[in-house]
Short mmCIF file of C-alpha atoms in Angstrom, two decimals:
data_model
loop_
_atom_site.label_atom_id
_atom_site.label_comp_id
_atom_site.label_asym_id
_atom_site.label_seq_id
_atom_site.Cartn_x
_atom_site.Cartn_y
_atom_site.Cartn_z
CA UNK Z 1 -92.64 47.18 142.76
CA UNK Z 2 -93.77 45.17 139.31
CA UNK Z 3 -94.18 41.32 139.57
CA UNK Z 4 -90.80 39.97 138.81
CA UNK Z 5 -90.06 38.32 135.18
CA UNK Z 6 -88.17 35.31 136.85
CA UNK Z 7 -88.80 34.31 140.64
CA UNK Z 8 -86.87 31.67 141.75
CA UNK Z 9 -87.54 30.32 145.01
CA UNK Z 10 -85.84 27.73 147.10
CA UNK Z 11 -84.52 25.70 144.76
CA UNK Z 12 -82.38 22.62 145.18
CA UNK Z 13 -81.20 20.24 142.86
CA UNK Z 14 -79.05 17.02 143.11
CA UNK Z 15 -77.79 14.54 140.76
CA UNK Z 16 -77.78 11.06 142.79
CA UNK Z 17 -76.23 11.80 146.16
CA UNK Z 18 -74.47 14.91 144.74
CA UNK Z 19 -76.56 18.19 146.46
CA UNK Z 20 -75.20 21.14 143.38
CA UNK Z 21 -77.70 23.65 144.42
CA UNK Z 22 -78.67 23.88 147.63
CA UNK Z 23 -81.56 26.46 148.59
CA UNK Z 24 -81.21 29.34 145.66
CA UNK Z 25 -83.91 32.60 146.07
CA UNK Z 26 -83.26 34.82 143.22
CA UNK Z 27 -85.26 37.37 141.08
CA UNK Z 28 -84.88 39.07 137.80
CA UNK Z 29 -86.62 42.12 137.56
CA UNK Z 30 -88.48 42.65 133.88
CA UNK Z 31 -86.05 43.98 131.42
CA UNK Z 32 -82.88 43.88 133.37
CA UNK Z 33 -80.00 42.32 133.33
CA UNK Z 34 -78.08 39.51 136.09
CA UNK Z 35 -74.93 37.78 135.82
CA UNK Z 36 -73.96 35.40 137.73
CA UNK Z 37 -70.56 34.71 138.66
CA UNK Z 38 -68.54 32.10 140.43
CA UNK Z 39 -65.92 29.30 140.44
CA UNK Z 40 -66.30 26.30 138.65
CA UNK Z 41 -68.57 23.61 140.30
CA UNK Z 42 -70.58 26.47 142.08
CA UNK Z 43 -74.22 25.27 140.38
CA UNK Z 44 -74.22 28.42 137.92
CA UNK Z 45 -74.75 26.46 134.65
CA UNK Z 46 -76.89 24.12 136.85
CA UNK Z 47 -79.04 26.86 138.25
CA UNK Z 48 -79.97 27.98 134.68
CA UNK Z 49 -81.00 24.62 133.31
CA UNK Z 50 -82.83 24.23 136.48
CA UNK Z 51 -84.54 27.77 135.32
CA UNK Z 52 -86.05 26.03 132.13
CA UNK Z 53 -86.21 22.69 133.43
CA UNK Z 54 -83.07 20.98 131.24
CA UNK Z 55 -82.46 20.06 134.45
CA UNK Z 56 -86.06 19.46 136.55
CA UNK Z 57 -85.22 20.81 139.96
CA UNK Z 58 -85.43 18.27 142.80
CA UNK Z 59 -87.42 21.14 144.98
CA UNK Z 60 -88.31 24.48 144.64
CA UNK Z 61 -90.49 26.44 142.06
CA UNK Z 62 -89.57 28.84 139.00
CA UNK Z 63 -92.04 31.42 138.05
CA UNK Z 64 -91.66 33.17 134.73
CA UNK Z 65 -93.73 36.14 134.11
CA UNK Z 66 -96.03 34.92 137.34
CA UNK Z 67 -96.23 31.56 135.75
CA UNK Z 68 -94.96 28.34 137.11
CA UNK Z 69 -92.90 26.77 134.76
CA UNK Z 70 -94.00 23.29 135.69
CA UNK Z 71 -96.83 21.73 137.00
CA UNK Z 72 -97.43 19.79 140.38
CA UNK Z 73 -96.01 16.23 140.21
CA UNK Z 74 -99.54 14.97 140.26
CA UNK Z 75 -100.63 16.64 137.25
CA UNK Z 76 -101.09 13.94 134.16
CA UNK Z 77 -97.88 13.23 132.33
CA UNK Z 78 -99.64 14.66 128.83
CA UNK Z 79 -100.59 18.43 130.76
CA UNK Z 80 -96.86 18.46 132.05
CA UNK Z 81 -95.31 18.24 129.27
CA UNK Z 82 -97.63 20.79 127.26
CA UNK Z 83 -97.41 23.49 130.05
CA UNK Z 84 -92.70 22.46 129.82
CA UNK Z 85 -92.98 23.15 126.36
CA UNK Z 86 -95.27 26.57 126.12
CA UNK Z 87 -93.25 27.78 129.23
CA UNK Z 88 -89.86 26.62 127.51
CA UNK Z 89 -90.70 28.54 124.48
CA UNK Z 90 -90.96 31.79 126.41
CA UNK Z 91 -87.53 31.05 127.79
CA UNK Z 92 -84.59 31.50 125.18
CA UNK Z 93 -81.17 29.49 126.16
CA UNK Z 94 -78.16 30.04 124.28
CA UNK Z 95 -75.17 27.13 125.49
CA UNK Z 96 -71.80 27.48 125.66
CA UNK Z 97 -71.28 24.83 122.63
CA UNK Z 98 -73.59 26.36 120.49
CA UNK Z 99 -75.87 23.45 119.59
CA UNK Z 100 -76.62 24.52 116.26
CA UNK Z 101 -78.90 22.20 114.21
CA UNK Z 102 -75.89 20.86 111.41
CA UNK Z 103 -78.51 19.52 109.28
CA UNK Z 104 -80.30 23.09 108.46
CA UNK Z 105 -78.56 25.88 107.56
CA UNK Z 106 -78.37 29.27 109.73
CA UNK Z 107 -81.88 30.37 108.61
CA UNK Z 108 -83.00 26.99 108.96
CA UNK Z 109 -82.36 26.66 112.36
CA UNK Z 110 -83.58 30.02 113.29
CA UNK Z 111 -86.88 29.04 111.48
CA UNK Z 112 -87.03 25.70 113.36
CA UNK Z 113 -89.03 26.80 116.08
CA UNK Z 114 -91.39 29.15 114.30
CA UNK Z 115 -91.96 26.08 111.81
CA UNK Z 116 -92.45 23.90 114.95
CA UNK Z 117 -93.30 25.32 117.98
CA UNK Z 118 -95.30 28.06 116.80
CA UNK Z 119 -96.63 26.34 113.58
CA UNK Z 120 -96.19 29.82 111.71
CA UNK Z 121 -96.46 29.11 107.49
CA UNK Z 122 -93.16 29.38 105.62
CA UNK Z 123 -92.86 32.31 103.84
CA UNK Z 124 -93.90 34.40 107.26
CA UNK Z 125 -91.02 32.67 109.11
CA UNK Z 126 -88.53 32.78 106.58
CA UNK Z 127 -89.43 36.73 106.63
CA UNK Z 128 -88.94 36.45 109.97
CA UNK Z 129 -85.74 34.61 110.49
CA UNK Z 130 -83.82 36.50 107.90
CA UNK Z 131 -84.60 39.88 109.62
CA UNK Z 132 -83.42 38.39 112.50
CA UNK Z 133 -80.38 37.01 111.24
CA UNK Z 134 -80.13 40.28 110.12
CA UNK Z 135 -80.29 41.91 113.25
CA UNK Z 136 -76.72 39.46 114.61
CA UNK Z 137 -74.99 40.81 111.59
CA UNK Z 138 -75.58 37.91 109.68
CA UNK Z 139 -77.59 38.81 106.25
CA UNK Z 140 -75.07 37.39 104.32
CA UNK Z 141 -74.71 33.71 105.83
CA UNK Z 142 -78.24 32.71 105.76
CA UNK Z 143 -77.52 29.79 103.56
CA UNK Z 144 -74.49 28.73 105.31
CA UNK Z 145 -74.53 25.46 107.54
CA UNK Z 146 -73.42 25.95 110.96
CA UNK Z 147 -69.92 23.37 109.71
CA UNK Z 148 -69.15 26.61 107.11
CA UNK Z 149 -69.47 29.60 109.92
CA UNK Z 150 -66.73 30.76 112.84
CA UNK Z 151 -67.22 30.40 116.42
CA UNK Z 152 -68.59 33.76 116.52
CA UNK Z 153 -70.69 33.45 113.89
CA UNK Z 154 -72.82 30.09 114.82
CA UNK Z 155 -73.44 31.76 118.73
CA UNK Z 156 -74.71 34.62 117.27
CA UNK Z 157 -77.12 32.59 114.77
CA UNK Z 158 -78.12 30.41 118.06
CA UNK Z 159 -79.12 33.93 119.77
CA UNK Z 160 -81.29 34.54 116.92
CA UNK Z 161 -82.50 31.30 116.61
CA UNK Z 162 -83.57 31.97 120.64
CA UNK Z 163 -84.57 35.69 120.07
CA UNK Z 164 -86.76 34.58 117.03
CA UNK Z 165 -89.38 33.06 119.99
CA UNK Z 166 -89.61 36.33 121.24
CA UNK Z 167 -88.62 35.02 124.92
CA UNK Z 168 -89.63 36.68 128.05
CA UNK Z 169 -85.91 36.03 129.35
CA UNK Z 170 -82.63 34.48 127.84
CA UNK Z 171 -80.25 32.64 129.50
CA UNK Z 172 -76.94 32.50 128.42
CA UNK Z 173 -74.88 29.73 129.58
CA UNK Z 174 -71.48 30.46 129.18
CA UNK Z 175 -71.65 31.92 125.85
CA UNK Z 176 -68.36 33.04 125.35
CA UNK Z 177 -66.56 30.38 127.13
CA UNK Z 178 -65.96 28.07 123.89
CA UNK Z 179 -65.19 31.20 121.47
CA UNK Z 180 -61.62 31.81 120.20
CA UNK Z 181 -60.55 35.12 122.11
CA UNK Z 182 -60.49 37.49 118.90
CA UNK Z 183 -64.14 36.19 118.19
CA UNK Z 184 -65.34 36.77 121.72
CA UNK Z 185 -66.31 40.44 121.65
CA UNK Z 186 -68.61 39.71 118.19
CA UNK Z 187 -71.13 37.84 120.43
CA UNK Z 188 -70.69 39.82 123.18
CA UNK Z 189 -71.52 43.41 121.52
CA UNK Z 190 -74.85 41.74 120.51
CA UNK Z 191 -75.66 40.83 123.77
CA UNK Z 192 -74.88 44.19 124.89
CA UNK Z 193 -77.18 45.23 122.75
CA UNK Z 194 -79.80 43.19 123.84
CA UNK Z 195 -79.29 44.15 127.00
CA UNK Z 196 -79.31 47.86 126.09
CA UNK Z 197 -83.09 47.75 124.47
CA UNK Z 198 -84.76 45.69 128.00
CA UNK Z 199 -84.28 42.12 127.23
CA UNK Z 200 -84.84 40.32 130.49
CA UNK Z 201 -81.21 38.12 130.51
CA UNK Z 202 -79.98 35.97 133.05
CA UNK Z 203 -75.74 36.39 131.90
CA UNK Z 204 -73.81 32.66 133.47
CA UNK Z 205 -70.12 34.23 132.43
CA UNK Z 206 -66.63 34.69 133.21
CA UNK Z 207 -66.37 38.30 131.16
CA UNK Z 208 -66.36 40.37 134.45
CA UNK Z 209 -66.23 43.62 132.16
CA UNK Z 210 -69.35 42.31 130.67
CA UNK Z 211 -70.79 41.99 134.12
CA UNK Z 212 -69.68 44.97 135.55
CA UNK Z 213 -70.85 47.30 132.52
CA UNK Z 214 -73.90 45.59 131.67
CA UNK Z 215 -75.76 44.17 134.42
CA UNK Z 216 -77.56 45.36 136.97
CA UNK Z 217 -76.87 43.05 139.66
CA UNK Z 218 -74.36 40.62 139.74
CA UNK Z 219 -74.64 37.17 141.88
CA UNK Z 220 -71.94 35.37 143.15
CA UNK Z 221 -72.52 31.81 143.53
CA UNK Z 222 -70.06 29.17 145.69
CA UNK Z 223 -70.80 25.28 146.52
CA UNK Z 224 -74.26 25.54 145.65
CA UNK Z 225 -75.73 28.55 147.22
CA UNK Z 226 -75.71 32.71 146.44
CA UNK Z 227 -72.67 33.93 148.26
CA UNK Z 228 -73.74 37.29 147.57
CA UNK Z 229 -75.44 39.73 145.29
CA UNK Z 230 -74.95 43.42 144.71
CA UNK Z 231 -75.08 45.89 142.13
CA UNK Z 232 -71.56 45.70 139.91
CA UNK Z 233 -70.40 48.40 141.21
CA UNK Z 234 -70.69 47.31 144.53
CA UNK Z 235 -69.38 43.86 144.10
CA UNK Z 236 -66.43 44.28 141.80
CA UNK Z 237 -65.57 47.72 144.31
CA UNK Z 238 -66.34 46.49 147.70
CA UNK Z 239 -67.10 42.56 147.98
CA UNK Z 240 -68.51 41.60 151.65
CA UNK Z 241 -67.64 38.27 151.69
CA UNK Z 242 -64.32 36.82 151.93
CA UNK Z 243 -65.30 34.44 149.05
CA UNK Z 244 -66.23 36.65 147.01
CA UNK Z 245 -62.64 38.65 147.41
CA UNK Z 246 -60.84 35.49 146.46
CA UNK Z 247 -62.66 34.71 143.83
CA UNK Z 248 -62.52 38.08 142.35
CA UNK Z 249 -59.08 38.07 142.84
CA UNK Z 250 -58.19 35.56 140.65
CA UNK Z 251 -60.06 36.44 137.81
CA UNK Z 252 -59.21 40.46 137.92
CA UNK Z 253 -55.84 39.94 137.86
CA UNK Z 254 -54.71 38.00 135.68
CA UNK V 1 -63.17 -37.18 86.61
CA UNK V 2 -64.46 -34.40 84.36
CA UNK V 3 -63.75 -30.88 83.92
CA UNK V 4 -65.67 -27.75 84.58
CA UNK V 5 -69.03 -27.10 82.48
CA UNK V 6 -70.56 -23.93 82.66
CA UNK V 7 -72.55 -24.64 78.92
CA UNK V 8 -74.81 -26.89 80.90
CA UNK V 9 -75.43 -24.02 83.23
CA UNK V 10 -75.54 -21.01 81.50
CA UNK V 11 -78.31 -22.55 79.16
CA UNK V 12 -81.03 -22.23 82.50
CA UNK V 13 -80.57 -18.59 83.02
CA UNK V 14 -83.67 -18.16 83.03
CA UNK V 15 -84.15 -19.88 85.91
CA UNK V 16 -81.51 -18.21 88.12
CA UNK V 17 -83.03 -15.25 86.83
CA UNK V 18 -85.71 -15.82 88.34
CA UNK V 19 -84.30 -16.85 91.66
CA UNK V 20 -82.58 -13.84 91.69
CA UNK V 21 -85.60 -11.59 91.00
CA UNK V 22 -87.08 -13.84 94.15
CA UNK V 23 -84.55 -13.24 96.24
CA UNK V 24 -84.36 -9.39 95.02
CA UNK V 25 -88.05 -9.14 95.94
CA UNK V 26 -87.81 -11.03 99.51
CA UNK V 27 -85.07 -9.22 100.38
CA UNK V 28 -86.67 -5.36 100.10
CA UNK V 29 -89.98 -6.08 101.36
CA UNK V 30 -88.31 -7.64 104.51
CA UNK V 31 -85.96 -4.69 104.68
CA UNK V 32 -89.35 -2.08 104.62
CA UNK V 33 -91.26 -4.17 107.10
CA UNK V 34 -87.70 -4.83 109.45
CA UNK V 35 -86.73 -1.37 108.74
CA UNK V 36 -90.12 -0.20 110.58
CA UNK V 37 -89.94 -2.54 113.31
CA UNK V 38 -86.42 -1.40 113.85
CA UNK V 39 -87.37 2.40 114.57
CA UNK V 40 -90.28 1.29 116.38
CA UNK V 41 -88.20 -1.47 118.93
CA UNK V 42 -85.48 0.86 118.91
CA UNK V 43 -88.03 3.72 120.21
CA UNK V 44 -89.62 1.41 122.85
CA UNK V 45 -86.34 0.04 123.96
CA UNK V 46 -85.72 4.02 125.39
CA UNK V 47 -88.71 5.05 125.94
CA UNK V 48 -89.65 6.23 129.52
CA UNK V 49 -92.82 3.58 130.02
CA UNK V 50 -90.80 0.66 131.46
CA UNK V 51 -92.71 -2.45 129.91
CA UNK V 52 -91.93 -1.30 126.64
CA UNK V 53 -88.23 -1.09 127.55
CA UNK V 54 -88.43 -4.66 128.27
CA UNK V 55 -90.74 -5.70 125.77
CA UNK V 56 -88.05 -4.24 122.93
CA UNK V 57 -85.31 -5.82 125.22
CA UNK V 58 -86.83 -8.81 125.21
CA UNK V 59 -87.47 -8.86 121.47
CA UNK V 60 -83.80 -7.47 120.57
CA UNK V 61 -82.53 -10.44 123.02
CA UNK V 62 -84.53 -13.11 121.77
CA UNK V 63 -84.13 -12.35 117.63
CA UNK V 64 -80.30 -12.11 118.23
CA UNK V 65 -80.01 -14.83 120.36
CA UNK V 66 -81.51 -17.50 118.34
CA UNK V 67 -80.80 -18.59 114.56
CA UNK V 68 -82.41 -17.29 112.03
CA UNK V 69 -83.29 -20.70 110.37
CA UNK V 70 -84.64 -21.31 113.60
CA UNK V 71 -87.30 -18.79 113.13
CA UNK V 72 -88.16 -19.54 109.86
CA UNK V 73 -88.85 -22.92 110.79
CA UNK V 74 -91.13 -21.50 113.54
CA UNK V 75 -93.25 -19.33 111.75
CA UNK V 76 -93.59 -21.50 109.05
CA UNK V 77 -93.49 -24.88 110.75
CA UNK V 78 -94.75 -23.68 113.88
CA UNK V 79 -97.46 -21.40 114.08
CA UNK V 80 -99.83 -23.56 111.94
CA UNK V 81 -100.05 -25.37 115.11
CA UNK V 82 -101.75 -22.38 116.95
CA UNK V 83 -104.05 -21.65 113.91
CA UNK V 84 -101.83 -19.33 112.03
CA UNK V 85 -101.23 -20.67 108.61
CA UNK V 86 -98.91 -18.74 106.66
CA UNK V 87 -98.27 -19.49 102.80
CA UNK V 88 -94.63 -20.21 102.40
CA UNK V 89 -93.86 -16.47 100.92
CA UNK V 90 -95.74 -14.87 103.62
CA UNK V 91 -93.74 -17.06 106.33
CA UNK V 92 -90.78 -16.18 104.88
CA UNK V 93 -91.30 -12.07 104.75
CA UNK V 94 -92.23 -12.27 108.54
CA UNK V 95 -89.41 -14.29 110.02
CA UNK V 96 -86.79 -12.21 107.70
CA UNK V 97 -88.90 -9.19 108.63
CA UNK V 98 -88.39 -9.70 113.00
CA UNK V 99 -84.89 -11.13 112.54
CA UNK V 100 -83.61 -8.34 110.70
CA UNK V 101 -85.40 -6.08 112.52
CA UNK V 102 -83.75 -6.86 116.27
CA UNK V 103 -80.83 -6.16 114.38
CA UNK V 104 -81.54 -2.78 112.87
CA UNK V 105 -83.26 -2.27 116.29
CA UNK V 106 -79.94 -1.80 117.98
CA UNK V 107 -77.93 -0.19 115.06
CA UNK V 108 -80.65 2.66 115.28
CA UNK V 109 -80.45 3.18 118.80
CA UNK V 110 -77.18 3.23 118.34
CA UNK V 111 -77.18 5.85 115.95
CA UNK V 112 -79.92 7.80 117.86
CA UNK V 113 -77.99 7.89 120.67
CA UNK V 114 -75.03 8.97 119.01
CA UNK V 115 -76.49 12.32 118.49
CA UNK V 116 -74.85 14.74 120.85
CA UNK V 117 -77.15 15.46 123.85
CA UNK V 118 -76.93 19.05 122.79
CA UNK V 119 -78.88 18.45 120.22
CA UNK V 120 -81.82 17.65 122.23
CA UNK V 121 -81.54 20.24 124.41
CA UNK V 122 -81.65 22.62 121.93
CA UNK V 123 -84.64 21.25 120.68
CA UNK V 124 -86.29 21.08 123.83
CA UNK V 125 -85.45 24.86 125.06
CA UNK V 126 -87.33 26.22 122.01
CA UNK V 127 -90.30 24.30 123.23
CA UNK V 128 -90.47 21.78 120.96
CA UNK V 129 -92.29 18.09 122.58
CA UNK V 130 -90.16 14.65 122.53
CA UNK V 131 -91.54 13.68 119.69
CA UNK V 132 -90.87 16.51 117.65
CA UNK V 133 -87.40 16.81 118.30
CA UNK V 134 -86.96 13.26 117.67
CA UNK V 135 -88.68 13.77 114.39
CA UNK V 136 -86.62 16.84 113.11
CA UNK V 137 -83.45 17.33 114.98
CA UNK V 138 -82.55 13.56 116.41
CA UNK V 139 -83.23 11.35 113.54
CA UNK V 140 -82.33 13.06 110.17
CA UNK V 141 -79.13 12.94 112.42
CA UNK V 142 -79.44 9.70 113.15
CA UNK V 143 -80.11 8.32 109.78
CA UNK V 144 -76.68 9.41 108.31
CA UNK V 145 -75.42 7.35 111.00
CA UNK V 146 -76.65 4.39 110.35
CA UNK V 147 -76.34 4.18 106.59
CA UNK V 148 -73.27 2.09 106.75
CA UNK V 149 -74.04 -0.47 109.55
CA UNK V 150 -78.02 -0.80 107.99
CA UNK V 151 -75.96 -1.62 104.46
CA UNK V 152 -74.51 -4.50 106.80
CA UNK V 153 -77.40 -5.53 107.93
CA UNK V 154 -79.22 -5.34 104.46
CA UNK V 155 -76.78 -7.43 103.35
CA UNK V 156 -77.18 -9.86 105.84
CA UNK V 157 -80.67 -10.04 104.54
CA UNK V 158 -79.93 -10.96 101.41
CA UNK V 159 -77.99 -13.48 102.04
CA UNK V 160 -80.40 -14.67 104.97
CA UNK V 161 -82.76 -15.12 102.24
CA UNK V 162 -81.00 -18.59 100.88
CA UNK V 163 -82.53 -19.99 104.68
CA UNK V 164 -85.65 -19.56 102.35
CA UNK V 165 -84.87 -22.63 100.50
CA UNK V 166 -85.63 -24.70 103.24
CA UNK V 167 -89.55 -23.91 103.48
CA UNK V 168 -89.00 -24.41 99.60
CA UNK V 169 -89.86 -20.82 98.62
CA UNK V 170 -88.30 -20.28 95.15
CA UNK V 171 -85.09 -18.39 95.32
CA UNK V 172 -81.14 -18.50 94.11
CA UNK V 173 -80.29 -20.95 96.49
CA UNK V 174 -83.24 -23.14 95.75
CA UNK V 175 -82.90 -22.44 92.55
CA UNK V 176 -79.34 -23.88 92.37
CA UNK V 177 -80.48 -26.78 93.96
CA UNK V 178 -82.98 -27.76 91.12
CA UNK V 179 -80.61 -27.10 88.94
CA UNK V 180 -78.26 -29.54 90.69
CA UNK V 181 -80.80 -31.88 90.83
CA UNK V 182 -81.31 -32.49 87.16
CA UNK V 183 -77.56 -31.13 85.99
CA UNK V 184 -75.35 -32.85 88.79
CA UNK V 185 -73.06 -29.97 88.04
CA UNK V 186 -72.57 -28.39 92.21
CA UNK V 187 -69.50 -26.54 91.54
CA UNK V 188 -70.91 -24.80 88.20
CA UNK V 189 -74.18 -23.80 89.95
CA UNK V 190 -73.21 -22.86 93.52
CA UNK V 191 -70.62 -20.20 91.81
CA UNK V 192 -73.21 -19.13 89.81
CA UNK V 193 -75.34 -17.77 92.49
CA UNK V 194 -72.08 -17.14 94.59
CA UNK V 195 -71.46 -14.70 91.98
CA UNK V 196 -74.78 -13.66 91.79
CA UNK V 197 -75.38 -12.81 95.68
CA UNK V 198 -71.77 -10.99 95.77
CA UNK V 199 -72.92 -9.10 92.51
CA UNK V 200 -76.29 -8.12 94.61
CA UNK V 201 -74.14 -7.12 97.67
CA UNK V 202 -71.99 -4.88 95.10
CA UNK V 203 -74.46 -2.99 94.26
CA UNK V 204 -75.75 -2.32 97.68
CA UNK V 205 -72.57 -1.45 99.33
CA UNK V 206 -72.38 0.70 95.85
CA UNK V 207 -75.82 2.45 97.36
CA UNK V 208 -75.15 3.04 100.91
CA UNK V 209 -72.23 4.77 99.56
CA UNK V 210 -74.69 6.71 97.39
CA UNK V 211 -77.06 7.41 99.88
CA UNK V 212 -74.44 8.25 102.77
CA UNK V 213 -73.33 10.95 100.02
CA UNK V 214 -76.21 12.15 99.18
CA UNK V 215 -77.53 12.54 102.89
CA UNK V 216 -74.50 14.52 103.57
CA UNK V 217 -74.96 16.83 100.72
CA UNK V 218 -78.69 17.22 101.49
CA UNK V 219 -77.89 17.89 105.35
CA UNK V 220 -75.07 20.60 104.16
CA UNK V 221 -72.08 18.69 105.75
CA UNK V 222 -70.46 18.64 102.34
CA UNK V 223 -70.69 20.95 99.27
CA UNK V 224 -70.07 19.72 96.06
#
């Protein structure tokens, strides 16, 4: 079996007293798929900040590609960061809230990090960005600021803005959660997509459909630790843990 | 007791005219120089090595915590006594320059921290260092902020400026006191530069308004 594009191995993570994620082993094979499911307060959003170090785990290491994403504590302050950032910009992260750049307009933002991160001239970017932008249906709202687009609309310019990196693995935290329903299925049809041509995607979600047709494993997460994970068909058919049944429950039939 | 004469007055306009130009001239080069020290105290005061938290702490506490005239007095007064002799227009540029900059210290970390955490997250994910996304995401955000409460404080700073006339550094408020001197006309010449410093203050609440607009328009938050 090929080296794993994200290894995550015991990780933990509190905030003050407050354990959220308490001993997670996880691994997403190179160009698949894994949603993770679970209530509210179960350390899903948690455990993908913790992935790209938002949120610096308390213990425990992520490996992306068969490279740590941090160094040892004892490494200078100045190598740290450098090795955060070059490891962050392999790691796309699209939030629930968007958290489009107002000040720049959609290709602005999408050209912020090839400006930036990867110093790239201009005119190359620009290129770039607007086949990108392209690519999310977007063409004709390059010039827009995020303040003149929908919902739907500034998600899908903060995928490209991600996808423009050319990450080894997205995260998507919640990306539908904050849409109007009628402008959910925009955003999700591109991540299908994505999906469909071997992006490596780690899915944080409550669109069950989405997980069940898309991914191909699905991890349920409770209080902090992986309840269980099977393949969709598996764990939306025949759940093994009575957790997992309640759960499901609830948000099936409603 | 007699009445009102502005005649008297209005005949040395050349002289407030040059008070104002002083006080004009005092007032902007303090604002660049406070305006730097501002970013740069309001930088330390979050920045994750802990003596410069509580130098910039210190520095915000002390400038706002002791009167302006005060300081002048001390860097003019004062610091010859330590070797530092400072010509009465120099001494007057550096106390205006730390006093008002404590002051726009903790109006820009105010409006730096104001920007939605998002923001630097964002930032962050796509790689970018501290520093970068403080340059290009946090602070053109920032500055939009801060246009109306830096107005304040710029107009503080002119009026601060009549302090000047104590270390006898020519200005409106000195100035007005020659004129007083020689004229025995108060009333006439105090509303003269009354006028005048309101007039100044006008025109900069006139500019923030400008330059909050303008901000906007060049940040795509409004489209005229």
């Amino acid at each position: 079996m090929s080296e794993p594009m994200v290894r995550i191995t015991g990780l933990r993570k509190s905030f003050g007293s407050n354990e959220v994620l308490r001993g997670i082993d996880l691994s997403v094979e190179k160009g698949t798929t894994i949603a993770v499911i679970g209530p509210s307060g179960s350390g899903k959003s948690t455990l993908l900040r913790c992935v790209n170090h938002l949120d610096p785990p308390t213990a425990g290491s992520i490996e992306i590609d068969g490279e740590p994403m941090s160094l040892r504590p004892d490494a200078p302050y100045r190598r740290q960061e450098a090795q955060l950032n070059r490891m962050r910009s392999q790691v796309g992260m699209v939030f629930q809230r968007f958290n489009l750049f107002p000040h720049r307009s959609a290709i602005g933002n999408v050209m912020e990090g090839l400006l930036v991160v990867r110093r790239m001239a201009e005119p190359e970017a620009r290129r770039i960005a607007a086949a990108m932008l392209d690519r999310v249906g977007l063409a004709a709202k390059m010039d827009a600021y995020p303040a003149q687009l929908s919902g739907g609309q500034q998600q899908r310019v903060a995928i490209a803005r991600s996808l423009v990196m050319e990450p080894k693995v997205m995260l998507f935290d919640e990306a539908t959660s904050a849409l109007d329903p009628e402008l959910v299925d925009e955003v999700l049809t591109v991540m299908r997509e994505l999906a469909a041509e071997g992006l490596t995607m780690i899915v944080v979600t409550h669109e069950m459909g989405f997980a069940r047709d898309v991914a191909r494993s699905v991890v349920f997460m409770d209080q902090g630790v992986i309840v269980e994970q099977a393949a969709p068909q598996d764990i939306f058919v025949a759940p093994q843990h009575d957790r997992t049944r309640q759960f499901l429950r609830k948000v099936l039939h409603h | 007791m007699p009445g009102l004469d502005f005649d008297v007055i209005l005949q040395r306009w050349p002289e407030f005219l040059v008070g104002a130009r002083a006080t004009i001239i005092y007032s902007g080069i303090s604002l660049f120089f406070a305006s730097a020290i501002g970013l740069a105290v309001a930088l330390a005061r979050m920045s994750r090595v802990t003596p410069l938290r509580w130098f910039a702490r210190g520095y915000i506490d002390f400038v706002r915590g002791t009167p302006a005239l005060v300081q002048i007095f001390f860097v003019y007064f004062g610091l010859p006594a330590i070797g530092i002799n400072l010509s009465a227009p120099t001494a007057a540029v550096v106390a205006l320059s730390i006093n008002s900059g404590g002051y726009l210290a903790e109006i820009f970390r105010g409006g730096i921290a104001s920007v939605d955490r998002g923001q630097a997250e964002a930032a962050r994910s796509l790689g970018m260092s501290g520093a970068e996304s403080m340059r290009r995401i946090i602070l053109p955000q920032a500055v939009l902020r801060v246009v109306p409460a830096a107005a304040g404080e710029f107009t503080n700073l002119v009026k601060g400026t009549s302090l000047l006339s104590t270390i006898s550094v020519t200005e409106l408020t000195r100035v007005a006191q020659v004129i007083v001197g020689t004229t025995f006309r108060p009333i006439e010449a105090y509303l003269a530069i009354a006028v005048i410093y309101f007039i100044l203050n006008a025109f900069i609440a006139q500019g923030a308004v400008w330059l909050e607009r303008r901000l906007m328009r060049a940040q795509g938050l409004i489209h005229v």
